[in-house]
Amino acid sequence: MERERQLRQQNERPDEFASVISHDLRNPLNVAEARATILAEQAESEHLEPLLESLDRIEAIVEDTLTLARQGNTIHDVSVRVGRHGEREIYVEDDGPGIPTDERDAVFEPGHSSDSGGTGFGLTIVKRIVEAHGWELAVSDGIDGGARFEFETTE
């Protein structure tokens, strides 16, 4: 009985999230777009076009976020293992489907996703954080057949 209640709550979360995003982000965004449009009609400035383009981009991000929140993809159980290898290496591996050797460099490219509903930015962000610290990141096979991400630190 308790488990069913938890599952119902979990299934309602994407709808709640979508509602908050829709209201809390869209309302001020709509006001900003309307005022920017009025301003563009009344005045000329080199800054108006980039402003309107930025507002359009924010609207697209909100739409994408709402789409992702509403999809509610089923997440399959995957075990994750984290550990150290030596003094300067940390790894994170799972027992999922793994990453084919010929796709390992591509997984860090913006927009690359193995899931049709994915955004393709998760590993791009990870790679940029790793590079910002001056570390190295490599992908290999996990011992249970999944993917293994190895982080080599500088210290």
PDB file of C-alpha atoms in Angstrom:
ATOM      1  CA  MET A   1       0.000   0.000   0.000  1.00  0.00           C
ATOM      2  CA  GLU A   2       2.791   2.443   0.933  1.00  0.00           C
ATOM      3  CA  ARG A   3       4.727   1.528  -2.212  1.00  0.00           C
ATOM      4  CA  GLU A   4       1.680   2.270  -4.386  1.00  0.00           C
ATOM      5  CA  ARG A   5       1.317   5.687  -2.762  1.00  0.00           C
ATOM      6  CA  GLN A   6       4.988   6.426  -3.422  1.00  0.00           C
ATOM      7  CA  LEU A   7       4.641   5.388  -7.062  1.00  0.00           C
ATOM      8  CA  ARG A   8       1.564   7.608  -7.503  1.00  0.00           C
ATOM      9  CA  GLN A   9       3.448  10.556  -6.018  1.00  0.00           C
ATOM     10  CA  GLN A  10       6.437   9.855  -8.234  1.00  0.00           C
ATOM     11  CA  ASN A  11       4.215   9.751 -11.323  1.00  0.00           C
ATOM     12  CA  GLU A  12       2.624  13.090 -10.384  1.00  0.00           C
ATOM     13  CA  ARG A  13       5.960  14.908 -10.084  1.00  0.00           C
ATOM     14  CA  PRO A  14       6.507  15.530 -13.810  1.00  0.00           C
ATOM     15  CA  ASP A  15       3.036  17.087 -14.053  1.00  0.00           C
ATOM     16  CA  GLU A  16       3.690  19.283 -11.005  1.00  0.00           C
ATOM     17  CA  PHE A  17       7.046  20.316 -12.431  1.00  0.00           C
ATOM     18  CA  ALA A  18       5.497  21.133 -15.796  1.00  0.00           C
ATOM     19  CA  SER A  19       2.820  23.222 -14.106  1.00  0.00           C
ATOM     20  CA  VAL A  20       5.390  25.219 -12.110  1.00  0.00           C
ATOM     21  CA  ILE A  21       7.555  25.766 -15.188  1.00  0.00           C
ATOM     22  CA  SER A  22       4.572  26.732 -17.258  1.00  0.00           C
ATOM     23  CA  HIS A  23       3.321  29.311 -14.787  1.00  0.00           C
ATOM     24  CA  ASP A  24       6.433  30.626 -13.053  1.00  0.00           C
ATOM     25  CA  LEU A  25       8.584  30.942 -16.161  1.00  0.00           C
ATOM     26  CA  ARG A  26       6.121  31.557 -18.942  1.00  0.00           C
ATOM     27  CA  ASN A  27       4.220  34.429 -17.331  1.00  0.00           C
ATOM     28  CA  PRO A  28       7.236  36.723 -16.833  1.00  0.00           C
ATOM     29  CA  LEU A  29       8.627  35.575 -20.183  1.00  0.00           C
ATOM     30  CA  ASN A  30       5.398  36.539 -21.938  1.00  0.00           C
ATOM     31  CA  VAL A  31       5.472  39.960 -20.256  1.00  0.00           C
ATOM     32  CA  ALA A  32       9.099  40.476 -21.325  1.00  0.00           C
ATOM     33  CA  GLU A  33       8.344  39.408 -24.906  1.00  0.00           C
ATOM     34  CA  ALA A  34       5.326  41.718 -25.133  1.00  0.00           C
ATOM     35  CA  ARG A  35       7.228  44.698 -23.767  1.00  0.00           C
ATOM     36  CA  ALA A  36      10.217  44.025 -26.017  1.00  0.00           C
ATOM     37  CA  THR A  37       7.901  43.839 -29.031  1.00  0.00           C
ATOM     38  CA  ILE A  38       6.249  47.150 -28.096  1.00  0.00           C
ATOM     39  CA  LEU A  39       9.661  48.721 -27.546  1.00  0.00           C
ATOM     40  CA  ALA A  40      10.834  47.458 -30.958  1.00  0.00           C
ATOM     41  CA  GLU A  41       7.817  49.117 -32.587  1.00  0.00           C
ATOM     42  CA  GLN A  42       8.434  52.435 -30.813  1.00  0.00           C
ATOM     43  CA  ALA A  43      12.205  52.746 -30.932  1.00  0.00           C
ATOM     44  CA  GLU A  44      15.209  51.632 -32.918  1.00  0.00           C
ATOM     45  CA  SER A  45      18.212  50.080 -31.274  1.00  0.00           C
ATOM     46  CA  GLU A  46      20.823  47.531 -32.251  1.00  0.00           C
ATOM     47  CA  HIS A  47      20.082  45.802 -28.940  1.00  0.00           C
ATOM     48  CA  LEU A  48      16.422  45.004 -29.631  1.00  0.00           C
ATOM     49  CA  GLU A  49      16.935  42.210 -32.157  1.00  0.00           C
ATOM     50  CA  PRO A  50      19.376  40.262 -29.921  1.00  0.00           C
ATOM     51  CA  LEU A  51      16.964  40.793 -27.014  1.00  0.00           C
ATOM     52  CA  LEU A  52      14.033  39.363 -28.976  1.00  0.00           C
ATOM     53  CA  GLU A  53      16.180  36.451 -30.188  1.00  0.00           C
ATOM     54  CA  SER A  54      17.238  35.699 -26.610  1.00  0.00           C
ATOM     55  CA  LEU A  55      13.635  35.726 -25.439  1.00  0.00           C
ATOM     56  CA  ASP A  56      12.715  33.353 -28.272  1.00  0.00           C
ATOM     57  CA  ARG A  57      15.563  31.053 -27.215  1.00  0.00           C
ATOM     58  CA  ILE A  58      14.351  31.078 -23.601  1.00  0.00           C
ATOM     59  CA  GLU A  59      10.848  30.210 -24.826  1.00  0.00           C
ATOM     60  CA  ALA A  60      12.293  27.265 -26.780  1.00  0.00           C
ATOM     61  CA  ILE A  61      14.177  26.058 -23.689  1.00  0.00           C
ATOM     62  CA  VAL A  62      10.995  26.268 -21.613  1.00  0.00           C
ATOM     63  CA  GLU A  63       9.126  24.283 -24.292  1.00  0.00           C
ATOM     64  CA  ASP A  64      11.868  21.636 -24.387  1.00  0.00           C
ATOM     65  CA  THR A  65      11.864  21.397 -20.593  1.00  0.00           C
ATOM     66  CA  LEU A  66       8.092  20.958 -20.532  1.00  0.00           C
ATOM     67  CA  THR A  67       8.290  18.283 -23.213  1.00  0.00           C
ATOM     68  CA  LEU A  68      10.928  16.371 -21.263  1.00  0.00           C
ATOM     69  CA  ALA A  69       8.983  16.707 -18.016  1.00  0.00           C
ATOM     70  CA  ARG A  70       5.810  15.348 -19.597  1.00  0.00           C
ATOM     71  CA  GLN A  71       7.402  12.397 -21.380  1.00  0.00           C
ATOM     72  CA  GLY A  72       7.807  10.431 -18.184  1.00  0.00           C
ATOM     73  CA  ASN A  73      10.135   7.821 -19.649  1.00  0.00           C
ATOM     74  CA  THR A  74      10.433   4.566 -17.765  1.00  0.00           C
ATOM     75  CA  ILE A  75      13.783   4.298 -16.065  1.00  0.00           C
ATOM     76  CA  HIS A  76      15.175   0.802 -15.865  1.00  0.00           C
ATOM     77  CA  ASP A  77      17.210  -0.370 -12.900  1.00  0.00           C
ATOM     78  CA  VAL A  78      20.904   0.247 -13.370  1.00  0.00           C
ATOM     79  CA  SER A  79      23.547  -0.317 -10.734  1.00  0.00           C
ATOM     80  CA  VAL A  80      26.289   2.273 -10.428  1.00  0.00           C
ATOM     81  CA  ARG A  81      29.692   1.722  -8.855  1.00  0.00           C
ATOM     82  CA  VAL A  82      32.078   4.507  -7.860  1.00  0.00           C
ATOM     83  CA  GLY A  83      35.663   4.007  -6.748  1.00  0.00           C
ATOM     84  CA  ARG A  84      39.314   4.975  -6.887  1.00  0.00           C
ATOM     85  CA  HIS A  85      42.097   3.467  -8.926  1.00  0.00           C
ATOM     86  CA  GLY A  86      45.442   4.633  -7.636  1.00  0.00           C
ATOM     87  CA  GLU A  87      46.047   8.099  -6.241  1.00  0.00           C
ATOM     88  CA  ARG A  88      44.813  10.195  -9.154  1.00  0.00           C
ATOM     89  CA  GLU A  89      41.975   8.269 -10.752  1.00  0.00           C
ATOM     90  CA  ILE A  90      38.298   8.114  -9.869  1.00  0.00           C
ATOM     91  CA  TYR A  91      35.836   6.027 -11.823  1.00  0.00           C
ATOM     92  CA  VAL A  92      32.082   5.759 -12.179  1.00  0.00           C
ATOM     93  CA  GLU A  93      30.689   2.701 -13.925  1.00  0.00           C
ATOM     94  CA  ASP A  94      27.333   1.070 -14.435  1.00  0.00           C
ATOM     95  CA  ASP A  95      25.896  -2.214 -15.605  1.00  0.00           C
ATOM     96  CA  GLY A  96      23.769  -0.684 -18.368  1.00  0.00           C
ATOM     97  CA  PRO A  97      24.138  -1.310 -22.098  1.00  0.00           C
ATOM     98  CA  GLY A  98      27.563   0.346 -22.349  1.00  0.00           C
ATOM     99  CA  ILE A  99      28.891   2.627 -25.078  1.00  0.00           C
ATOM    100  CA  PRO A 100      30.214   1.162 -28.341  1.00  0.00           C
ATOM    101  CA  THR A 101      33.898   1.907 -28.913  1.00  0.00           C
ATOM    102  CA  ASP A 102      33.246   3.927 -32.075  1.00  0.00           C
ATOM    103  CA  GLU A 103      30.796   6.228 -30.225  1.00  0.00           C
ATOM    104  CA  ARG A 104      32.890   7.002 -27.159  1.00  0.00           C
ATOM    105  CA  ASP A 105      34.289  10.331 -28.368  1.00  0.00           C
ATOM    106  CA  ALA A 106      30.898  11.420 -29.701  1.00  0.00           C
ATOM    107  CA  VAL A 107      29.096  11.014 -26.353  1.00  0.00           C
ATOM    108  CA  PHE A 108      30.719  14.231 -25.133  1.00  0.00           C
ATOM    109  CA  GLU A 109      29.526  16.298 -28.102  1.00  0.00           C
ATOM    110  CA  PRO A 110      26.647  18.724 -27.441  1.00  0.00           C
ATOM    111  CA  GLY A 111      23.339  17.228 -28.498  1.00  0.00           C
ATOM    112  CA  HIS A 112      24.551  13.619 -28.702  1.00  0.00           C
ATOM    113  CA  SER A 113      22.166  11.207 -27.027  1.00  0.00           C
ATOM    114  CA  SER A 114      21.636   7.472 -27.238  1.00  0.00           C
ATOM    115  CA  ASP A 115      18.053   8.019 -26.062  1.00  0.00           C
ATOM    116  CA  SER A 116      15.594   9.549 -28.516  1.00  0.00           C
ATOM    117  CA  GLY A 117      14.137  11.646 -25.682  1.00  0.00           C
ATOM    118  CA  GLY A 118      17.488  12.752 -24.276  1.00  0.00           C
ATOM    119  CA  THR A 119      18.812  16.278 -24.478  1.00  0.00           C
ATOM    120  CA  GLY A 120      22.395  15.261 -25.179  1.00  0.00           C
ATOM    121  CA  PHE A 121      23.935  17.754 -22.785  1.00  0.00           C
ATOM    122  CA  GLY A 122      24.639  15.698 -19.648  1.00  0.00           C
ATOM    123  CA  LEU A 123      28.028  14.293 -20.645  1.00  0.00           C
ATOM    124  CA  THR A 124      28.948  17.531 -22.429  1.00  0.00           C
ATOM    125  CA  ILE A 125      28.556  19.347 -19.116  1.00  0.00           C
ATOM    126  CA  VAL A 126      30.576  16.673 -17.301  1.00  0.00           C
ATOM    127  CA  LYS A 127      33.393  16.967 -19.866  1.00  0.00           C
ATOM    128  CA  ARG A 128      33.511  20.755 -19.535  1.00  0.00           C
ATOM    129  CA  ILE A 129      33.677  20.555 -15.742  1.00  0.00           C
ATOM    130  CA  VAL A 130      36.490  17.999 -15.988  1.00  0.00           C
ATOM    131  CA  GLU A 131      38.407  20.214 -18.433  1.00  0.00           C
ATOM    132  CA  ALA A 132      37.872  23.289 -16.240  1.00  0.00           C
ATOM    133  CA  HIS A 133      39.696  21.444 -13.449  1.00  0.00           C
ATOM    134  CA  GLY A 134      42.504  20.412 -15.788  1.00  0.00           C
ATOM    135  CA  TRP A 135      41.587  16.738 -15.425  1.00  0.00           C
ATOM    136  CA  GLU A 136      41.319  14.005 -18.045  1.00  0.00           C
ATOM    137  CA  LEU A 137      38.217  11.939 -18.836  1.00  0.00           C
ATOM    138  CA  ALA A 138      38.085   8.613 -20.643  1.00  0.00           C
ATOM    139  CA  VAL A 139      35.359   6.079 -21.406  1.00  0.00           C
ATOM    140  CA  SER A 140      35.877   2.332 -21.292  1.00  0.00           C
ATOM    141  CA  ASP A 141      33.899  -0.832 -20.563  1.00  0.00           C
ATOM    142  CA  GLY A 142      32.649  -1.419 -17.022  1.00  0.00           C
ATOM    143  CA  ILE A 143      33.319  -4.811 -15.470  1.00  0.00           C
ATOM    144  CA  ASP A 144      29.608  -5.684 -15.645  1.00  0.00           C
ATOM    145  CA  GLY A 145      29.292  -4.708 -19.322  1.00  0.00           C
ATOM    146  CA  GLY A 146      28.183  -1.105 -18.874  1.00  0.00           C
ATOM    147  CA  ALA A 147      30.115   2.107 -19.345  1.00  0.00           C
ATOM    148  CA  ARG A 148      33.022   3.202 -17.178  1.00  0.00           C
ATOM    149  CA  PHE A 149      34.027   6.861 -16.956  1.00  0.00           C
ATOM    150  CA  GLU A 150      37.552   7.381 -15.635  1.00  0.00           C
ATOM    151  CA  PHE A 151      38.539  10.755 -14.227  1.00  0.00           C
ATOM    152  CA  GLU A 152      42.253  11.419 -13.842  1.00  0.00           C
ATOM    153  CA  THR A 153      42.881  14.291 -11.467  1.00  0.00           C
ATOM    154  CA  THR A 154      45.878  16.613 -11.456  1.00  0.00           C
ATOM    155  CA  GLU A 155      46.701  16.169  -7.791  1.00  0.00           C
TER     156      GLU A 155
END
